[in-house]
């Protein structure tokens, strides 16, 4: 082989390796993150992939609703990492607002930021991603209070593209929104007290998927506008997609909302928006005594697909206990309500499904005080 032929052969071999590498990356999804604004449409992971942490998940796929998305969507189980987390030993100590802002700005994978008891005035943003092996932690007790100064503007804590963060144990209050997650994967929000909030207390938005919101106390929301006073809010309304996700469906998928105590909310305790798929709402307690009425008339409203709502307990509501709605054609379907206890004390149903098709209420749900009965459909085994 002469020199010219050898050069051609080597260039061809290099091209073949590059193409093979690209195929592998596309097949495995690269680093596992969905697309984000500016990077093209969000796509779901293949059915064979696990949830958070890479563990096995019983995902199945079904076609996206016509005209709303471009890829099969995962339906089914919670991420494998939904267990409670425990804070490691601190690597960074923060005793005031300036120290906390400095720590967030300088955070690197593996950092554990500890909040001493006291008041941290201001609004705080994290942008540096952690990793699966080295998440970034912010830990404190209930006496460590992040106070954003009022219910009319701003986020007290904003995870902005900050994957693999752990917010554990402290108090968040006096903000338009308490904890906001934008473009975030594999985060944990655990054991916080989120209170005195203008709109939603905890919001997962803009393709924020595979996150866990568990064991938090959420109360006293809707101080700015009662109709926006949800406790936990997943995704975005269709009317906001062109603002939040460049007109793509906000596929904030496979999130887990577990073990939270949610009360004194003027809108739903948990609001699950159209465009979201495959999450779990389980073991929460709801008190709907302060629901503001109109469309805010249930503890849980599911407008996404393939969610499992199980083992929750609710008391007091202005209309129904649990609802589904089809805001957009093909959404609000294939959701399962299992083993919930609904003390409705109201004029509606325990479970009001619109549409009924594809949604299921199992016969092990318990309903009392609902003027219209268990559900607007027969229960199933």
Short mmCIF file of C-alpha atoms in Angstrom, two decimals:
data_model
loop_
_atom_site.label_atom_id
_atom_site.label_comp_id
_atom_site.label_asym_id
_atom_site.label_seq_id
_atom_site.Cartn_x
_atom_site.Cartn_y
_atom_site.Cartn_z
CA UNK A 1 0.00 0.00 0.00
CA UNK A 2 1.56 3.35 -1.03
CA UNK A 3 1.45 6.46 1.16
CA UNK A 4 -1.57 7.96 -0.59
CA UNK A 5 -3.59 4.75 -0.28
CA UNK A 6 -2.65 4.42 3.38
CA UNK A 7 -3.85 7.99 4.08
CA UNK A 8 -7.20 7.29 2.41
CA UNK A 9 -7.58 4.03 4.37
CA UNK A 10 -6.80 5.74 7.71
CA UNK A 11 -9.25 8.58 7.02
CA UNK A 12 -11.97 6.06 6.20
CA UNK A 13 -11.31 4.11 9.40
CA UNK A 14 -11.46 7.28 11.48
CA UNK A 15 -14.79 8.22 9.90
CA UNK A 16 -16.21 4.76 10.65
CA UNK A 17 -15.18 5.05 14.33
CA UNK A 18 -16.74 8.50 14.58
CA UNK A 19 -20.01 7.26 13.07
CA UNK A 20 -20.08 4.27 15.44
CA UNK A 21 -19.49 6.55 18.42
CA UNK A 22 -22.30 8.87 17.33
CA UNK A 23 -24.68 5.91 16.98
CA UNK A 24 -23.84 4.78 20.52
CA UNK A 25 -24.39 8.28 21.93
CA UNK A 26 -27.72 8.62 20.17
CA UNK A 27 -28.85 5.17 21.26
CA UNK A 28 -28.00 5.77 24.92
CA UNK A 29 -29.15 9.39 25.08
CA UNK A 30 -25.70 10.82 25.83
CA UNK A 31 -25.60 11.86 29.46
CA UNK A 32 -29.24 10.84 29.96
CA UNK A 33 -30.69 14.37 29.99
CA UNK A 34 -33.72 15.38 27.95
CA UNK A 35 -33.30 18.20 25.51
CA UNK A 36 -33.63 21.68 26.98
CA UNK A 37 -34.73 25.00 25.53
CA UNK A 38 -32.34 25.88 22.74
CA UNK A 39 -31.40 22.23 22.17
CA UNK A 40 -34.43 21.01 20.21
CA UNK A 41 -37.53 19.12 21.35
CA UNK A 42 -37.45 17.14 24.57
CA UNK A 43 -37.47 13.38 24.10
CA UNK A 44 -38.33 10.53 26.42
CA UNK A 45 -35.76 7.91 27.43
CA UNK A 46 -36.08 4.49 25.79
CA UNK A 47 -38.31 1.97 27.53
CA UNK A 48 -35.32 -0.13 28.58
CA UNK A 49 -33.64 2.66 30.55
CA UNK A 50 -34.01 2.98 34.28
CA UNK A 51 -35.23 5.99 36.19
CA UNK A 52 -33.17 8.27 38.40
CA UNK A 53 -29.95 6.65 39.48
CA UNK A 54 -30.02 4.20 36.58
CA UNK A 55 -32.02 1.54 38.42
CA UNK A 56 -34.64 -0.60 36.69
CA UNK A 57 -38.05 0.92 36.02
CA UNK A 58 -41.21 -0.65 34.63
CA UNK A 59 -41.60 1.89 31.85
CA UNK A 60 -43.94 1.16 28.99
CA UNK A 61 -44.42 3.42 26.01
CA UNK A 62 -47.45 4.64 24.14
CA UNK A 63 -47.83 7.03 21.22
CA UNK A 64 -47.80 10.73 22.01
CA UNK A 65 -51.17 12.51 21.72
CA UNK A 66 -51.65 13.61 18.12
CA UNK A 67 -50.22 17.01 17.40
CA UNK A 68 -48.68 17.58 20.82
CA UNK A 69 -45.33 15.76 20.94
CA UNK A 70 -42.92 13.99 18.65
CA UNK A 71 -41.72 10.91 20.57
CA UNK A 72 -43.12 7.96 22.55
CA UNK A 73 -43.66 8.86 26.19
CA UNK A 74 -42.79 6.75 29.25
CA UNK A 75 -45.61 5.55 31.45
CA UNK A 76 -45.42 3.80 34.80
CA UNK A 77 -43.21 3.50 37.81
CA UNK A 78 -41.38 6.01 39.94
CA UNK A 79 -37.67 6.68 39.63
CA UNK A 80 -35.60 4.15 41.53
CA UNK A 81 -34.08 6.89 43.73
CA UNK A 82 -37.29 7.91 45.50
CA UNK A 83 -35.96 6.77 48.90
CA UNK A 84 -35.19 9.36 51.56
CA UNK A 85 -31.70 10.84 51.55
CA UNK A 86 -29.44 11.65 54.50
CA UNK A 87 -27.13 14.67 54.52
CA UNK A 88 -23.40 13.88 54.59
CA UNK A 89 -20.92 15.83 56.71
CA UNK A 90 -20.68 19.47 55.70
CA UNK A 91 -17.88 20.67 53.46
CA UNK A 92 -19.04 24.31 53.47
CA UNK A 93 -20.61 26.23 56.36
CA UNK A 94 -22.97 29.15 55.67
CA UNK A 95 -24.12 31.41 58.49
CA UNK A 96 -25.65 34.34 56.62
CA UNK A 97 -27.10 35.31 53.24
CA UNK A 98 -23.79 36.46 51.77
CA UNK A 99 -22.05 33.24 52.69
CA UNK A 100 -24.90 31.21 51.20
CA UNK A 101 -24.83 33.12 47.91
CA UNK A 102 -21.06 32.69 47.73
CA UNK A 103 -21.37 28.98 48.44
CA UNK A 104 -24.00 28.51 45.73
CA UNK A 105 -21.93 30.42 43.19
CA UNK A 106 -18.80 28.38 43.96
CA UNK A 107 -20.54 25.01 44.35
CA UNK A 108 -18.92 21.97 42.78
CA UNK A 109 -20.08 18.33 42.57
CA UNK A 110 -19.82 16.70 45.98
CA UNK A 111 -20.14 19.92 48.01
CA UNK A 112 -22.32 19.78 51.12
CA UNK A 113 -23.46 23.27 52.17
CA UNK A 114 -24.71 23.42 55.75
CA UNK A 115 -27.03 26.23 56.85
CA UNK A 116 -26.69 27.29 60.47
CA UNK A 117 -29.89 28.32 62.23
CA UNK A 118 -30.81 31.90 61.43
CA UNK A 119 -32.47 34.05 58.79
CA UNK A 120 -31.14 34.18 55.24
CA UNK A 121 -32.73 37.18 53.56
CA UNK A 122 -32.92 37.27 49.78
CA UNK A 123 -33.42 35.07 46.75
CA UNK A 124 -30.96 32.31 46.02
CA UNK A 125 -30.10 30.59 42.72
CA UNK A 126 -28.05 27.47 41.95
CA UNK A 127 -26.83 26.83 38.40
CA UNK A 128 -23.95 24.36 38.64
CA UNK A 129 -25.02 20.74 38.04
CA UNK A 130 -23.93 17.98 40.36
CA UNK A 131 -23.49 14.41 39.16
CA UNK A 132 -25.09 11.09 40.01
CA UNK A 133 -22.05 10.08 42.04
CA UNK A 134 -21.46 13.55 43.50
CA UNK A 135 -24.67 15.48 44.05
CA UNK A 136 -24.58 18.95 45.59
CA UNK A 137 -26.31 19.37 48.94
CA UNK A 138 -27.88 22.25 50.87
CA UNK A 139 -28.83 21.02 54.33
CA UNK A 140 -30.15 22.66 57.48
CA UNK A 141 -32.70 22.39 60.25
CA UNK A 142 -36.11 24.10 60.41
CA UNK A 143 -34.42 26.99 62.24
CA UNK A 144 -32.46 27.86 59.09
CA UNK A 145 -34.94 30.13 57.29
CA UNK A 146 -34.59 31.39 53.73
CA UNK A 147 -36.79 34.50 53.65
CA UNK A 148 -37.34 36.16 50.27
CA UNK A 149 -38.99 39.20 51.81
CA UNK A 150 -42.53 39.08 50.46
CA UNK A 151 -45.16 37.18 48.50
CA UNK A 152 -45.33 39.43 45.44
CA UNK A 153 -42.18 38.67 43.49
CA UNK A 154 -39.33 36.24 42.94
CA UNK A 155 -38.30 32.70 43.85
CA UNK A 156 -36.81 32.03 47.26
CA UNK A 157 -34.76 29.08 45.96
CA UNK A 158 -34.22 28.58 42.23
CA UNK A 159 -32.57 25.48 40.78
CA UNK A 160 -31.77 26.66 37.26
CA UNK A 161 -30.35 23.77 35.25
CA UNK A 162 -28.88 22.45 38.50
CA UNK A 163 -29.19 18.66 38.12
CA UNK A 164 -28.48 16.33 41.03
CA UNK A 165 -29.05 18.81 43.87
CA UNK A 166 -30.39 17.87 47.30
CA UNK A 167 -32.32 20.48 49.31
CA UNK A 168 -32.93 19.04 52.76
CA UNK A 169 -34.48 20.12 56.04
CA UNK A 170 -34.62 23.93 56.13
CA UNK A 171 -37.47 26.47 55.94
CA UNK A 172 -38.46 28.59 52.93
CA UNK A 173 -40.92 31.46 53.28
CA UNK A 174 -42.13 34.83 52.03
CA UNK A 175 -41.70 34.51 48.26
CA UNK A 176 -43.90 34.52 45.19
CA UNK A 177 -42.74 30.92 44.67
CA UNK A 178 -40.89 28.94 47.29
CA UNK A 179 -38.76 26.40 45.39
CA UNK A 180 -38.59 26.62 41.58
CA UNK A 181 -36.83 24.02 39.42
CA UNK A 182 -36.20 24.82 35.76
CA UNK A 183 -34.49 22.28 33.43
CA UNK A 184 -33.54 20.09 36.39
CA UNK A 185 -33.03 16.32 36.51
CA UNK A 186 -32.53 13.99 39.48
CA UNK A 187 -32.97 16.58 42.24
CA UNK A 188 -34.41 15.87 45.69
CA UNK A 189 -36.46 18.39 47.69
CA UNK A 190 -36.94 16.75 51.07
CA UNK A 191 -38.07 17.70 54.56
CA UNK A 192 -38.47 21.42 53.87
CA UNK A 193 -41.09 23.67 55.41
CA UNK A 194 -42.41 25.94 52.64
CA UNK A 195 -44.87 28.55 53.88
CA UNK A 196 -46.29 32.06 53.40
CA UNK A 197 -46.03 31.91 49.61
CA UNK A 198 -47.67 34.18 47.02
CA UNK A 199 -48.32 31.52 44.35
CA UNK A 200 -47.07 27.90 44.22
CA UNK A 201 -44.91 26.50 46.99
CA UNK A 202 -42.83 23.99 44.95
CA UNK A 203 -42.78 24.03 41.14
CA UNK A 204 -41.04 21.60 38.75
CA UNK A 205 -40.97 23.19 35.31
CA UNK A 206 -39.30 23.34 31.88
CA UNK A 207 -38.48 19.66 31.26
CA UNK A 208 -37.65 19.03 34.93
CA UNK A 209 -37.83 15.23 35.15
CA UNK A 210 -36.90 12.34 37.44
CA UNK A 211 -37.04 14.53 40.55
CA UNK A 212 -38.32 13.65 44.03
CA UNK A 213 -40.38 15.98 46.25
CA UNK A 214 -40.91 14.17 49.53
CA UNK A 215 -41.67 14.63 53.24
CA UNK A 216 -42.11 18.40 53.00
CA UNK A 217 -44.57 20.54 54.97
CA UNK A 218 -46.32 22.94 52.60
CA UNK A 219 -48.83 25.50 53.85
CA UNK A 220 -50.23 28.99 53.48
CA UNK A 221 -50.02 29.56 49.73
CA UNK A 222 -51.89 31.81 47.30
CA UNK A 223 -51.22 35.01 49.26
CA UNK A 224 -50.63 36.96 46.03
CA UNK A 225 -53.26 35.34 43.79
CA UNK A 226 -55.39 32.54 45.25
CA UNK A 227 -55.94 30.82 41.88
CA UNK A 228 -52.18 30.19 41.65
CA UNK A 229 -51.76 28.89 45.19
CA UNK A 230 -50.88 25.23 44.47
CA UNK A 231 -48.80 23.26 46.92
CA UNK A 232 -46.78 21.21 44.39
CA UNK A 233 -47.06 22.08 40.70
CA UNK A 234 -45.60 19.84 37.97
CA UNK A 235 -45.06 21.13 34.43
CA UNK A 236 -46.60 24.16 32.75
CA UNK A 237 -50.02 25.02 31.41
CA UNK A 238 -50.26 24.83 27.62
CA UNK A 239 -50.79 28.59 27.55
CA UNK A 240 -47.26 29.03 28.94
CA UNK A 241 -45.38 26.57 26.69
CA UNK A 242 -44.22 29.24 24.27
CA UNK A 243 -42.79 31.20 27.20
CA UNK A 244 -41.27 28.32 29.14
CA UNK A 245 -40.39 25.59 26.62
CA UNK A 246 -40.29 27.31 23.22
CA UNK A 247 -43.76 26.07 22.35
CA UNK A 248 -42.89 22.40 23.01
CA UNK A 249 -44.98 20.43 25.52
CA UNK A 250 -43.42 20.80 28.97
CA UNK A 251 -42.51 17.15 29.42
CA UNK A 252 -41.60 17.30 33.09
CA UNK A 253 -41.84 13.52 33.42
CA UNK A 254 -41.44 10.74 35.98
CA UNK A 255 -41.42 13.03 38.99
CA UNK A 256 -42.35 11.68 42.43
CA UNK A 257 -44.41 13.60 45.00
CA UNK A 258 -44.42 11.50 48.19
CA UNK A 259 -45.09 11.82 51.89
CA UNK A 260 -45.77 15.56 51.90
CA UNK A 261 -48.15 17.31 54.30
CA UNK A 262 -50.01 19.99 52.34
CA UNK A 263 -52.57 22.33 53.89
CA UNK A 264 -53.91 25.89 53.69
CA UNK A 265 -53.44 26.02 49.91
CA UNK A 266 -55.86 28.14 47.94
CA UNK A 267 -55.44 25.97 44.82
CA UNK A 268 -54.82 22.22 44.45
CA UNK A 269 -52.41 20.52 46.80
CA UNK A 270 -50.90 18.84 43.71
CA UNK A 271 -51.51 20.14 40.18
CA UNK A 272 -50.19 17.96 37.33
CA UNK A 273 -50.19 19.71 34.00
CA UNK A 274 -50.82 18.55 30.43
CA UNK A 275 -47.63 17.42 28.75
CA UNK A 276 -46.29 15.51 31.76
CA UNK A 277 -46.11 11.73 31.89
CA UNK A 278 -45.38 8.77 34.13
CA UNK A 279 -45.10 10.31 37.61
CA UNK A 280 -46.24 9.18 41.05
CA UNK A 281 -48.19 10.96 43.82
CA UNK A 282 -48.19 8.78 46.94
CA UNK A 283 -48.54 8.81 50.73
CA UNK A 284 -49.32 12.52 50.94
CA UNK A 285 -51.84 14.16 53.27
CA UNK A 286 -54.06 17.00 52.04
CA UNK A 287 -56.34 19.48 53.79
CA UNK A 288 -58.42 21.47 51.32
CA UNK A 289 -60.20 23.71 53.80
CA UNK A 290 -58.79 26.87 52.16
CA UNK A 291 -59.47 25.99 48.51
CA UNK A 292 -60.61 29.17 46.77
CA UNK A 293 -63.27 27.58 44.54
CA UNK A 294 -63.90 28.06 40.82
CA UNK A 295 -61.37 25.68 39.19
CA UNK A 296 -59.58 25.18 42.51
CA UNK A 297 -61.94 22.55 43.85
CA UNK A 298 -59.96 19.34 44.48
CA UNK A 299 -56.79 18.16 46.22
CA UNK A 300 -55.22 16.64 43.11
CA UNK A 301 -55.92 17.57 39.48
CA UNK A 302 -54.24 15.38 36.85
CA UNK A 303 -54.04 16.74 33.31
CA UNK A 304 -51.02 14.62 32.32
CA UNK A 305 -50.86 10.97 31.27
CA UNK A 306 -49.85 7.73 32.94
CA UNK A 307 -49.63 9.01 36.51
CA UNK A 308 -50.18 6.78 39.55
CA UNK A 309 -51.96 8.43 42.49
CA UNK A 310 -51.91 6.05 45.46
CA UNK A 311 -52.21 5.83 49.25
CA UNK A 312 -52.94 9.53 49.78
CA UNK A 313 -55.31 10.87 52.45
CA UNK A 314 -57.37 14.01 51.98
CA UNK A 315 -59.79 15.98 54.13
CA UNK A 316 -62.19 18.80 53.30
CA UNK A 317 -62.65 20.07 49.76
CA UNK A 318 -64.98 22.51 48.07
CA UNK A 319 -66.10 19.99 45.39
CA UNK A 320 -64.25 16.71 44.60
CA UNK A 321 -61.34 14.87 46.12
CA UNK A 322 -59.37 13.88 42.99
CA UNK A 323 -59.92 14.99 39.40
CA UNK A 324 -58.65 14.50 35.86
CA UNK A 325 -59.11 16.98 33.01
CA UNK A 326 -58.45 16.86 29.29
CA UNK A 327 -57.15 20.39 28.69
CA UNK A 328 -55.51 19.31 25.43
CA UNK A 329 -56.63 16.53 23.11
CA UNK A 330 -55.09 13.21 24.19
CA UNK A 331 -54.00 14.36 27.65
CA UNK A 332 -55.49 13.65 31.07
CA UNK A 333 -55.59 9.91 30.35
CA UNK A 334 -54.24 6.53 31.49
CA UNK A 335 -53.98 7.63 35.12
CA UNK A 336 -54.58 5.22 38.01
CA UNK A 337 -56.03 6.08 41.43
CA UNK A 338 -55.34 3.31 43.93
CA UNK A 339 -55.71 2.91 47.71
CA UNK A 340 -56.50 6.55 48.52
CA UNK A 341 -58.64 7.73 51.44
CA UNK A 342 -60.88 10.70 50.64
CA UNK A 343 -62.85 12.43 53.41
CA UNK A 344 -64.47 14.83 50.97
CA UNK A 345 -66.98 16.71 53.15
CA UNK A 346 -68.21 18.35 49.96
CA UNK A 347 -70.85 18.30 47.23
CA UNK A 348 -68.93 16.31 44.62
CA UNK A 349 -67.29 12.93 44.06
CA UNK A 350 -64.32 11.30 45.65
CA UNK A 351 -62.96 10.86 42.09
CA UNK A 352 -64.26 12.91 39.17
CA UNK A 353 -62.71 11.85 35.88
CA UNK A 354 -63.13 13.97 32.76
CA UNK A 355 -62.56 12.09 30.58
CA UNK A 356 -63.26 8.69 32.07
CA UNK A 357 -61.68 6.83 29.14
CA UNK A 358 -58.29 5.41 30.04
CA UNK A 359 -58.40 6.54 33.67
CA UNK A 360 -58.96 3.97 36.42
CA UNK A 361 -60.27 4.14 39.99
CA UNK A 362 -59.65 0.87 41.84
CA UNK A 363 -62.15 -0.46 44.35
CA UNK A 364 -59.71 -0.20 47.28
CA UNK A 365 -60.14 3.60 47.41
CA UNK A 366 -62.17 4.76 50.43
CA UNK A 367 -64.51 7.74 50.21
CA UNK A 368 -66.64 9.39 52.91
CA UNK A 369 -68.68 12.58 52.93
CA UNK A 370 -68.94 12.86 49.14
CA UNK A 371 -72.47 13.87 48.17
CA UNK A 372 -72.18 12.22 44.73
CA UNK A 373 -70.39 9.10 45.87
CA UNK A 374 -67.15 7.31 45.07
CA UNK A 375 -66.69 8.32 41.43
CA UNK A 376 -68.43 9.20 38.18
CA UNK A 377 -67.40 5.77 36.89
CA UNK A 378 -67.42 2.22 38.20
CA UNK A 379 -64.39 1.17 40.22
CA UNK A 380 -62.16 -1.67 38.97
CA UNK A 381 -60.20 -4.43 40.64
#
